[in-house]
């Protein structure tokens, strides 16, 4: 290895470390906030060593008073959003992938265009609508309106997975006399099961991270974790270690999902429009 | 982008028998379309109707008077709404442009496949996975004038900092918000561009090198054109998302100081959910929807003109 190559190798590693410091450093610093004694949070210069304490997590999880079920609420809403999403988006993705039809490009763009709508502007109408049908403060109300985000996303992502199943497989079954629904249930869907799992995971993360809809549609007893962090922010002054502990709880599931499904992350983030 | 397709959709066109058979794909799509229409049409029509009324929930539960286009005129003439429009355009255009450029630079470094760089790449995506509202809290902590890490670092470098703190001064607050967006979304661009650059065939690059093309020429003339479609889509998605941002602004600055970090999303939040000015917020909604639709429609029209679907 000549010195020029060595130099460039060193430079590349230096750049890699810089990226980690800039993009991951702040996250680690925030994690530390959740377990550091409150009085050291704003020490100048920053205090790197401290006696870790889990009081904030204990407060959030074990002794939370009125905030008890936020973690559970987040789980219910996110899982509910995934379960409601699949029966709507999977058939649509199957049709867009497998059939030739007029206006396909327009339909695909229409799904995408729905994401241009400002969610905040929809909150008052949703609130009025949900109150009229008597669903205010329910999990169902949040799960329902989250579909405006998860259905368009899932259709695009699922389509890219179904696109990859060779048409020959379905062809063969059709020659054997199988109907389209048999083919879809018995052949295509089992093959794209990993795609369904990945799509569900992304829909879960969308629902999990969403703060706008629960902000208006949840009640005190159905509030999700992001609303919980806002609560700690607004009420008892700024209780930084409680905020950090709640925020860390909110951060962990999406992080795990993205790291585990690393191979599919690109495809998911680009709505399947890029084969990652 | 890479045109290898394993399927032949035409081969599976439904057998021409019966109304249902013939329209099968439409029946499969219909439930999702109906669901989405039901969810999206109500708010849009609700906002359209309310935008022509004076209706403030703090004054009364029902619309008080038909006022024609007054709400639109009031919105467009209001200093704070115009500031919100300007800030939003600055944030979304600068944000998408900077995130794309930085992301591309990082992607090119990641492409130098040295041992260990895979770990860097996998970890790099983490900022993107965090809920915007949580990112807001993270940076509120880092920016804190009384001992936040960013404040401390900048002060240690003896850079001039406003006495009111980074978020407290009109001269730095919008840049601070922009920085938060860049921090969260540059990794997204980096990872996506990295993955699509990986798919550019080595032979093409080799051939160009033999022709003594410079690294810059190869990037601009070969690599970028080959990942064009990916780039178009992610820039558009990101633009649309920043255009509607409000969570980070809510946590970081509440649009202040003054109107320096007011964004459309935050303006809609404040008029709708704090002032309950339903009529005015509905007019603002329609103005926002029209603007973003026009921008994206133009963008899609020019960018996708020659694309096959």
Coordinates of C-alpha atoms in Angstrom, one line a residue:
Chain A
X1 CA 0.0 0.0 0.0
X2 CA 1.6 3.3 -1.0
X3 CA 1.4 6.3 1.2
X4 CA -1.1 8.0 -1.0
X5 CA -3.6 5.2 -0.5
X6 CA -2.9 5.1 3.2
X7 CA -3.6 8.8 3.4
X8 CA -7.0 8.4 1.6
X9 CA -7.9 5.4 3.8
X10 CA -7.1 7.4 6.9
X11 CA -9.1 10.3 5.5
X12 CA -12.1 8.1 4.9
X13 CA -12.1 6.7 8.4
X14 CA -11.7 10.2 9.8
X15 CA -14.8 11.2 7.8
X16 CA -16.7 8.1 9.0
X17 CA -15.9 9.0 12.6
X18 CA -17.0 12.6 12.0
X19 CA -20.3 11.4 10.6
X20 CA -20.9 9.3 13.7
X21 CA -19.9 12.1 16.0
X22 CA -22.3 14.6 14.3
X23 CA -25.3 12.3 13.8
X24 CA -25.1 9.8 16.6
X25 CA -23.3 11.9 19.3
X26 CA -26.4 14.0 20.1
X27 CA -28.5 10.9 20.5
X28 CA -26.1 9.3 23.0
X29 CA -25.9 12.6 24.9
X30 CA -29.7 12.6 25.1
X31 CA -29.8 9.0 26.3
X32 CA -27.3 10.1 29.0
X33 CA -29.7 12.8 30.0
X34 CA -32.4 10.2 30.9
X35 CA -30.1 8.5 33.5
X36 CA -28.0 11.4 34.8
X37 CA -28.8 13.2 38.1
X38 CA -31.0 16.1 37.3
X39 CA -28.6 18.7 38.7
X40 CA -25.8 17.7 36.3
X41 CA -28.0 18.1 33.1
X42 CA -26.7 21.6 32.4
X43 CA -23.3 21.6 34.0
X44 CA -20.7 23.7 32.1
X45 CA -18.4 22.3 31.0
X46 CA -20.5 19.2 30.3
X47 CA -20.1 16.5 32.9
X48 CA -19.2 13.2 31.3
X49 CA -19.0 11.0 34.4
X50 CA -21.9 10.7 36.7
X51 CA -23.6 8.2 38.9
X52 CA -26.4 6.8 36.7
X53 CA -29.9 6.9 38.2
X54 CA -33.0 5.2 36.9
X55 CA -35.4 7.4 38.8
X56 CA -36.8 9.0 35.7
X57 CA -37.7 5.6 34.1
X58 CA -39.1 4.5 37.4
X59 CA -41.3 7.6 37.5
X60 CA -42.5 7.1 33.9
X61 CA -43.0 3.3 34.1
X62 CA -43.7 2.2 37.6
X63 CA -45.0 5.3 39.5
X64 CA -46.5 7.5 36.8
X65 CA -49.7 8.6 38.4
X66 CA -52.1 9.7 35.6
X67 CA -49.6 9.0 32.9
X68 CA -49.6 5.2 33.4
X69 CA -50.6 3.7 30.1
X70 CA -48.8 5.9 27.5
X71 CA -46.4 3.2 26.5
X72 CA -49.4 0.8 26.2
X73 CA -51.4 3.4 24.3
X74 CA -48.7 3.9 21.8
X75 CA -48.5 0.1 21.2
X76 CA -52.3 -0.2 20.8
X77 CA -52.5 2.7 18.4
X78 CA -49.5 1.6 16.3
X79 CA -50.5 -2.1 16.1
X80 CA -54.1 -1.1 15.4
X81 CA -53.0 1.1 12.6
X82 CA -51.0 -1.7 11.0
X83 CA -53.9 -4.2 11.3
X84 CA -56.4 -1.9 9.7
X85 CA -53.9 -0.9 7.0
X86 CA -53.1 -4.3 5.6
X87 CA -56.6 -5.4 4.2
X88 CA -56.8 -2.0 2.4
X89 CA -53.3 -1.7 1.0
X90 CA -52.4 -5.3 0.1
X91 CA -55.1 -5.9 -2.5
X92 CA -54.5 -2.4 -4.0
X93 CA -50.8 -3.1 -4.2
X94 CA -51.5 -6.5 -5.8
X95 CA -53.7 -5.0 -8.4
X96 CA -51.2 -2.2 -9.3
X97 CA -48.4 -4.7 -9.6
X98 CA -50.2 -7.5 -11.5
X99 CA -52.7 -5.9 -13.8
X100 CA -52.5 -3.6 -16.7
X101 CA -54.9 -0.8 -16.3
X102 CA -55.7 2.6 -17.5
X103 CA -54.6 5.5 -15.3
X104 CA -52.1 3.5 -13.3
X105 CA -49.5 6.3 -13.2
X106 CA -52.2 8.7 -12.0
X107 CA -53.4 6.4 -9.3
X108 CA -49.9 5.9 -8.0
X109 CA -49.2 9.6 -8.0
X110 CA -52.6 10.2 -6.3
X111 CA -51.5 8.0 -3.4
X112 CA -48.3 9.9 -3.2
X113 CA -50.0 13.2 -3.4
X114 CA -52.1 12.5 -0.3
X115 CA -48.9 13.0 1.7
X116 CA -48.8 16.6 0.6
X117 CA -51.8 17.4 2.7
X118 CA -50.8 19.3 5.9
X119 CA -51.9 17.0 8.7
X120 CA -52.2 19.9 11.1
X121 CA -54.8 21.5 9.0
X122 CA -56.9 18.4 9.1
X123 CA -57.1 18.2 12.8
X124 CA -60.1 20.4 13.4
X125 CA -62.2 18.7 10.7
X126 CA -61.2 15.3 12.1
X127 CA -62.0 16.4 15.6
X128 CA -65.4 17.6 14.4
X129 CA -66.0 14.4 12.4
X130 CA -64.9 12.1 15.2
X131 CA -67.0 13.9 17.7
X132 CA -70.0 13.6 15.5
X133 CA -69.7 9.9 15.2
X134 CA -69.0 9.6 18.9
X135 CA -65.5 8.3 18.7
X136 CA -63.7 11.1 20.6
X137 CA -60.8 10.0 22.7
X138 CA -60.9 6.5 21.4
X139 CA -58.1 4.4 20.0
X140 CA -60.1 3.8 16.9
X141 CA -60.2 7.5 16.0
X142 CA -56.4 7.7 15.9
X143 CA -56.1 4.3 14.1
X144 CA -58.6 5.5 11.5
X145 CA -57.0 8.8 10.6
X146 CA -53.5 7.4 10.6
X147 CA -54.6 5.5 7.5
X148 CA -54.2 8.7 5.5
X149 CA -50.4 8.2 6.0
X150 CA -50.1 4.4 6.1
X151 CA -52.3 3.3 3.2
X152 CA -50.5 5.4 0.5
X153 CA -47.1 4.4 1.9
X154 CA -47.9 0.7 2.2
X155 CA -49.4 0.5 -1.3
X156 CA -46.2 1.8 -2.8
X157 CA -43.9 -0.4 -0.7
X158 CA -46.0 -3.6 -1.1
X159 CA -46.2 -3.1 -4.9
X160 CA -42.4 -3.1 -5.0
X161 CA -42.3 -6.4 -3.2
X162 CA -45.1 -8.0 -5.3
X163 CA -43.3 -6.8 -8.4
X164 CA -40.5 -9.1 -7.6
X165 CA -42.5 -12.3 -7.5
X166 CA -42.0 -13.9 -10.9
X167 CA -45.2 -13.8 -12.9
X168 CA -44.3 -17.3 -14.2
X169 CA -45.3 -18.8 -10.8
X170 CA -48.8 -17.3 -11.1
X171 CA -48.9 -18.2 -14.7
X172 CA -48.3 -21.9 -14.0
X173 CA -51.0 -21.9 -11.4
X174 CA -53.4 -20.3 -13.8
X175 CA -52.7 -22.9 -16.4
X176 CA -53.6 -25.5 -13.8
X177 CA -57.0 -23.8 -13.5
X178 CA -56.5 -21.8 -10.3
X179 CA -58.7 -18.7 -9.8
X180 CA -57.0 -15.3 -9.2
X181 CA -58.0 -15.3 -5.6
X182 CA -56.6 -18.7 -5.0
X183 CA -53.4 -17.5 -6.7
X184 CA -53.2 -14.4 -4.5
X185 CA -53.9 -16.2 -1.2
X186 CA -52.0 -19.5 -1.9
X187 CA -49.1 -18.4 -4.0
X188 CA -48.3 -14.7 -4.1
X189 CA -49.0 -13.6 -0.6
X190 CA -47.1 -16.4 1.1
X191 CA -44.0 -15.6 -1.1
X192 CA -44.2 -11.9 -0.2
X193 CA -44.7 -12.5 3.5
X194 CA -41.3 -10.8 4.3
X195 CA -42.6 -7.8 2.3
X196 CA -45.8 -7.7 4.4
X197 CA -43.7 -7.9 7.6
X198 CA -41.5 -5.0 6.5
X199 CA -44.4 -2.9 5.3
X200 CA -46.1 -3.5 8.6
X201 CA -43.0 -2.5 10.5
X202 CA -42.8 0.8 8.6
X203 CA -46.5 1.5 9.1
X204 CA -45.9 0.8 12.8
X205 CA -43.0 3.3 13.0
X206 CA -45.1 6.0 11.2
X207 CA -48.0 5.5 13.6
X208 CA -45.6 5.3 16.6
X209 CA -43.8 8.5 15.8
X210 CA -46.9 10.5 14.8
X211 CA -47.7 13.3 17.3
X212 CA -50.2 15.4 15.3
X213 CA -53.2 13.1 15.4
X214 CA -53.1 12.0 19.1
X215 CA -52.5 15.7 20.0
X216 CA -56.2 16.4 19.2
X217 CA -57.8 13.0 19.0
X218 CA -56.5 11.3 22.2
X219 CA -58.0 11.8 25.6
X220 CA -56.1 11.8 28.9
X221 CA -56.4 8.0 29.2
X222 CA -55.5 7.2 25.5
X223 CA -52.6 9.7 25.1
X224 CA -49.5 8.2 23.4
X225 CA -45.8 8.6 24.3
X226 CA -45.2 11.7 22.1
X227 CA -48.1 13.4 23.8
X228 CA -46.6 12.3 27.1
X229 CA -43.3 14.1 26.4
X230 CA -45.3 17.2 25.6
X231 CA -47.1 16.8 28.9
X232 CA -43.9 16.7 30.9
X233 CA -42.8 19.8 28.9
X234 CA -45.9 21.8 29.5
X235 CA -47.0 21.1 33.1
X236 CA -44.4 20.7 35.8
X237 CA -42.0 23.3 34.4
X238 CA -39.4 21.6 32.2
X239 CA -38.6 18.3 33.9
X240 CA -35.7 17.3 31.6
X241 CA -35.0 13.9 32.9
X242 CA -38.7 12.8 32.7
X243 CA -38.9 14.2 29.1
X244 CA -35.7 12.4 28.2
X245 CA -36.8 9.1 29.8
X246 CA -40.2 9.3 27.9
X247 CA -38.4 10.3 24.7
X248 CA -35.9 7.4 25.0
X249 CA -38.8 5.0 25.4
X250 CA -40.4 6.5 22.3
X251 CA -37.1 6.3 20.4
X252 CA -36.2 2.6 21.0
X253 CA -38.8 0.6 19.0
X254 CA -38.3 2.5 15.7
X255 CA -34.5 2.3 16.1
X256 CA -34.6 -1.5 16.7
X257 CA -37.0 -1.9 13.7
X258 CA -34.7 0.1 11.4
X259 CA -31.6 -1.7 12.5
X260 CA -33.2 -5.2 12.2
X261 CA -34.7 -4.5 8.8
X262 CA -31.6 -2.7 7.6
X263 CA -31.7 -4.4 4.2
X264 CA -35.2 -3.0 3.5
X265 CA -34.7 0.4 5.0
X266 CA -34.0 2.2 1.7
X267 CA -36.9 0.7 0.0
X268 CA -39.2 1.6 2.8
X269 CA -38.0 5.1 3.1
X270 CA -38.5 5.8 -0.6
X271 CA -41.9 4.1 -0.6
X272 CA -40.5 1.2 -2.5
X273 CA -39.9 3.4 -5.5
X274 CA -36.2 2.6 -5.2
X275 CA -35.1 -1.0 -5.1
X276 CA -32.7 -1.0 -2.2
Chain B
X1 CA -34.1 3.1 -12.6
X2 CA -32.4 -0.2 -13.4
X3 CA -34.8 -1.6 -15.8
X4 CA -34.7 -5.3 -14.9
X5 CA -38.2 -6.5 -14.4
X6 CA -39.1 -10.1 -13.8
X7 CA -42.8 -9.8 -14.2
X8 CA -44.9 -9.3 -17.2
X9 CA -48.1 -7.7 -15.9
X10 CA -49.9 -7.8 -19.2
X11 CA -49.7 -11.6 -19.2
X12 CA -52.0 -11.7 -16.2
X13 CA -54.7 -9.4 -17.5
X14 CA -58.0 -10.9 -16.2
X15 CA -60.0 -13.2 -18.4
X16 CA -62.6 -11.1 -20.3
X17 CA -65.7 -12.5 -18.7
X18 CA -68.3 -10.6 -16.7
X19 CA -68.3 -7.1 -15.3
X20 CA -66.5 -8.0 -12.1
X21 CA -63.8 -10.0 -13.9
X22 CA -63.2 -7.2 -16.3
X23 CA -62.8 -4.6 -13.6
X24 CA -61.1 -6.8 -11.1
X25 CA -58.0 -4.5 -10.5
X26 CA -60.3 -1.6 -9.9
X27 CA -62.3 -3.6 -7.3
X28 CA -59.1 -4.4 -5.5
X29 CA -58.0 -0.8 -5.4
X30 CA -61.4 0.6 -4.6
X31 CA -61.5 -0.1 -0.8
X32 CA -58.2 1.8 -0.3
X33 CA -59.4 4.7 -2.5
X34 CA -62.8 4.9 -0.8
X35 CA -61.2 4.8 2.6
X36 CA -58.7 7.5 1.7
X37 CA -61.4 9.7 0.0
X38 CA -63.6 9.4 3.1
X39 CA -60.7 10.5 5.3
X40 CA -59.4 13.2 3.1
X41 CA -62.5 14.6 1.4
X42 CA -64.2 15.5 4.6
X43 CA -61.5 17.7 6.0
X44 CA -60.9 19.4 2.6
X45 CA -64.6 20.1 2.0
X46 CA -65.1 21.1 5.6
X47 CA -62.2 23.6 5.3
X48 CA -63.5 24.8 1.9
X49 CA -66.9 25.6 3.4
X50 CA -65.6 27.1 6.6
X51 CA -63.1 29.3 4.8
X52 CA -66.0 31.4 3.6
X53 CA -67.5 32.0 7.1
X54 CA -66.5 33.9 10.2
X55 CA -66.2 31.1 12.6
X56 CA -64.3 31.2 15.8
X57 CA -64.9 28.4 18.4
X58 CA -64.0 30.8 21.2
X59 CA -66.9 33.1 20.1
X60 CA -69.5 30.5 19.3
X61 CA -70.0 26.8 18.4
X62 CA -71.5 27.6 15.0
X63 CA -70.3 29.7 12.0
X64 CA -71.5 33.3 12.6
X65 CA -71.6 34.9 9.2
X66 CA -70.9 34.3 5.6
X67 CA -67.9 36.5 4.7
X68 CA -67.0 35.5 1.2
X69 CA -63.3 35.7 0.5
X70 CA -62.6 37.8 3.6
X71 CA -60.6 35.1 5.3
X72 CA -58.4 34.6 2.3
X73 CA -57.8 38.4 2.1
X74 CA -57.1 38.6 5.8
X75 CA -54.7 35.6 5.7
X76 CA -52.7 36.9 2.7
X77 CA -52.6 40.4 4.2
X78 CA -51.5 39.3 7.6
X79 CA -47.9 40.0 8.3
X80 CA -47.4 36.8 10.3
X81 CA -48.9 34.5 7.7
X82 CA -46.7 36.1 5.0
X83 CA -43.7 35.6 7.2
X84 CA -44.8 31.9 7.7
X85 CA -45.0 31.5 3.9
X86 CA -41.6 32.9 3.4
X87 CA -40.0 30.9 6.2
X88 CA -41.6 27.7 5.0
X89 CA -40.3 28.2 1.5
X90 CA -36.8 29.1 2.8
X91 CA -36.8 26.0 5.0
X92 CA -38.1 23.6 2.4
X93 CA -36.0 24.7 -0.5
X94 CA -32.8 25.2 1.5
X95 CA -33.5 22.1 3.5
X96 CA -34.1 19.8 0.6
X97 CA -31.1 21.3 -1.4
X98 CA -28.6 21.1 1.5
X99 CA -29.7 17.7 2.7
X100 CA -29.4 16.3 -0.9
X101 CA -25.9 17.8 -1.4
X102 CA -24.5 16.7 2.0
X103 CA -26.2 13.4 1.7
X104 CA -24.6 12.8 -1.7
X105 CA -21.2 13.7 -0.3
X106 CA -21.6 11.3 2.6
X107 CA -22.8 8.6 0.2
X108 CA -19.7 9.0 -1.9
X109 CA -17.5 8.5 1.2
X110 CA -19.5 5.4 2.3
X111 CA -19.0 4.0 -1.2
X112 CA -15.3 3.6 -0.4
X113 CA -16.0 0.1 1.0
X114 CA -13.4 -0.2 3.8
X115 CA -13.9 -2.6 6.6
X116 CA -16.1 -1.1 9.3
X117 CA -17.8 1.4 7.0
X118 CA -20.8 -0.9 7.0
X119 CA -21.3 -0.2 10.7
X120 CA -21.1 3.5 10.1
X121 CA -23.7 3.2 7.3
X122 CA -26.1 1.1 9.5
X123 CA -25.9 3.5 12.5
X124 CA -26.1 6.6 10.3
X125 CA -29.8 6.1 9.7
X126 CA -30.8 6.5 13.4
X127 CA -31.6 10.2 13.4
X128 CA -34.2 9.5 10.7
X129 CA -36.0 7.0 12.9
X130 CA -36.7 9.4 15.7
X131 CA -40.1 11.1 16.0
X132 CA -39.9 14.8 15.1
X133 CA -41.3 15.8 18.4
X134 CA -38.6 13.9 20.2
X135 CA -36.0 15.5 17.9
X136 CA -37.4 18.8 19.0
X137 CA -36.7 18.0 22.6
X138 CA -33.3 16.6 21.8
X139 CA -32.2 19.9 20.2
X140 CA -34.0 22.1 22.8
X141 CA -31.6 20.4 25.3
X142 CA -28.6 20.8 23.0
X143 CA -29.4 24.5 22.2
X144 CA -30.1 25.4 25.9
X145 CA -28.4 28.8 26.6
X146 CA -27.7 27.7 30.2
X147 CA -25.5 24.7 29.4
X148 CA -26.6 22.9 26.2
X149 CA -23.9 21.0 24.4
X150 CA -24.2 23.0 21.2
X151 CA -24.1 26.3 23.1
X152 CA -21.1 25.1 25.1
X153 CA -19.2 23.9 22.0
X154 CA -19.8 27.1 20.1
X155 CA -18.8 29.2 23.1
X156 CA -15.6 27.1 23.6
X157 CA -14.7 27.9 20.0
X158 CA -15.3 31.5 21.1
X159 CA -17.9 32.1 18.3
X160 CA -20.2 35.0 19.0
X161 CA -23.5 33.8 20.3
X162 CA -26.6 35.9 20.9
X163 CA -27.1 36.6 24.6
X164 CA -30.7 35.3 24.3
X165 CA -29.5 31.9 23.2
X166 CA -29.5 30.4 19.8
X167 CA -33.3 29.9 19.7
X168 CA -34.0 33.2 21.4
X169 CA -32.6 35.5 18.8
X170 CA -34.3 36.3 15.5
X171 CA -31.0 36.2 13.7
X172 CA -30.2 32.6 14.5
X173 CA -33.5 30.9 15.3
X174 CA -34.5 30.0 11.7
X175 CA -31.0 28.7 11.0
X176 CA -31.2 26.6 14.2
X177 CA -34.5 25.0 13.0
X178 CA -33.0 24.4 9.6
X179 CA -30.0 22.7 11.2
X180 CA -32.3 20.4 13.1
X181 CA -34.0 19.3 9.9
X182 CA -30.6 18.8 8.2
X183 CA -29.4 16.8 11.1
X184 CA -32.4 14.5 11.0
X185 CA -32.7 14.0 7.3
X186 CA -29.2 14.2 5.8
X187 CA -28.6 10.6 6.8
X188 CA -31.8 9.6 5.0
X189 CA -30.4 11.1 1.7
X190 CA -27.0 9.6 2.4
X191 CA -28.3 6.1 2.8
X192 CA -30.8 6.2 -0.1
X193 CA -28.2 7.8 -2.5
X194 CA -25.6 5.3 -1.3
X195 CA -27.8 2.4 -2.1
X196 CA -28.7 3.7 -5.5
X197 CA -25.1 4.5 -6.4
X198 CA -24.1 1.0 -5.5
X199 CA -26.3 -0.2 -8.3
X200 CA -24.4 1.8 -10.9
X201 CA -22.5 -0.8 -12.9
X202 CA -18.7 -0.7 -12.4
X203 CA -18.0 -1.3 -16.1
X204 CA -19.4 2.1 -17.0
X205 CA -17.3 3.8 -14.4
X206 CA -14.2 1.9 -15.5
X207 CA -14.7 2.8 -19.2
X208 CA -15.1 6.4 -18.3
X209 CA -11.8 6.3 -16.2
X210 CA -10.0 4.8 -19.2
X211 CA -11.2 7.8 -21.2
X212 CA -9.6 9.9 -18.5
X213 CA -12.8 11.4 -17.3
X214 CA -12.3 13.2 -14.0
X215 CA -14.0 12.1 -10.8
X216 CA -16.2 15.2 -11.0
X217 CA -17.2 14.5 -14.6
X218 CA -18.0 10.8 -13.8
X219 CA -20.2 12.0 -10.9
X220 CA -22.1 14.7 -12.9
X221 CA -22.3 12.9 -16.3
X222 CA -22.7 9.3 -15.3
X223 CA -23.5 8.6 -11.7
X224 CA -26.1 11.3 -11.1
X225 CA -28.0 10.8 -14.4
X226 CA -28.3 7.0 -13.5
X227 CA -29.8 7.7 -10.1
X228 CA -32.0 10.5 -11.4
X229 CA -35.3 8.9 -10.7
X230 CA -34.4 8.1 -7.1
X231 CA -33.1 11.6 -6.5
X232 CA -36.3 13.2 -8.0
X233 CA -38.5 11.2 -5.7
X234 CA -36.7 11.7 -2.5
X235 CA -36.2 15.4 -3.0
X236 CA -39.9 15.8 -3.7
X237 CA -40.9 13.7 -0.6
X238 CA -38.6 15.7 1.6
X239 CA -39.8 19.0 0.2
X240 CA -43.4 18.1 0.9
X241 CA -42.6 16.9 4.5
X242 CA -40.7 20.1 5.4
X243 CA -43.4 22.2 4.0
X244 CA -45.8 20.7 6.5
X245 CA -43.5 20.6 9.5
X246 CA -44.8 21.8 12.8
X247 CA -43.8 19.4 15.6
X248 CA -40.2 20.6 15.8
X249 CA -41.2 24.2 15.7
X250 CA -43.8 23.7 18.4
X251 CA -41.2 22.3 20.7
X252 CA -38.3 24.5 19.8
X253 CA -39.5 28.0 19.3
X254 CA -43.3 28.2 19.0
X255 CA -42.7 30.3 15.9
X256 CA -40.7 33.0 17.7
X257 CA -39.0 35.1 18.5
X258 CA -41.4 37.4 16.7
X259 CA -42.3 35.6 13.5
X260 CA -38.7 34.5 12.8
X261 CA -39.4 30.8 12.9
X262 CA -43.1 30.8 12.1
X263 CA -43.9 28.2 9.5
X264 CA -47.1 27.3 7.7
X265 CA -47.6 24.2 9.8
X266 CA -47.1 26.1 13.0
X267 CA -49.4 28.9 11.8
X268 CA -52.1 26.4 11.1
X269 CA -51.6 24.9 14.6
X270 CA -51.8 28.2 16.3
X271 CA -54.9 29.6 14.4
X272 CA -56.7 26.2 14.6
X273 CA -55.8 24.6 17.9
X274 CA -54.9 27.6 20.0
X275 CA -57.1 30.5 18.7
X276 CA -59.8 28.1 17.3
X277 CA -60.2 30.5 14.4
X278 CA -61.8 27.9 12.2
X279 CA -62.7 30.2 9.3
X280 CA -59.3 31.8 9.1
X281 CA -57.4 28.5 9.5
X282 CA -59.5 26.9 6.7
X283 CA -58.5 29.7 4.3
X284 CA -54.9 29.3 5.3
X285 CA -55.2 25.5 4.7
X286 CA -56.5 26.0 1.2
X287 CA -53.8 28.5 0.4
X288 CA -51.2 26.0 1.7
X289 CA -52.7 23.1 -0.2
X290 CA -52.8 25.1 -3.4
X291 CA -49.2 26.3 -3.1
X292 CA -47.7 22.9 -2.4
X293 CA -49.8 21.2 -5.1
X294 CA -48.8 23.8 -7.7
X295 CA -45.1 23.4 -6.8
X296 CA -45.2 19.6 -6.7
X297 CA -47.3 19.4 -9.9
X298 CA -44.8 21.6 -11.8
X299 CA -41.9 19.6 -10.4
X300 CA -43.5 16.2 -11.2
X301 CA -44.5 17.4 -14.7
X302 CA -41.0 18.5 -15.6
X303 CA -39.1 15.8 -13.7
X304 CA -41.2 12.8 -14.9
X305 CA -41.9 14.0 -18.4
X306 CA -39.9 11.3 -20.0
X307 CA -40.4 8.6 -17.4
X308 CA -42.0 5.2 -18.1
X309 CA -44.2 3.7 -15.4

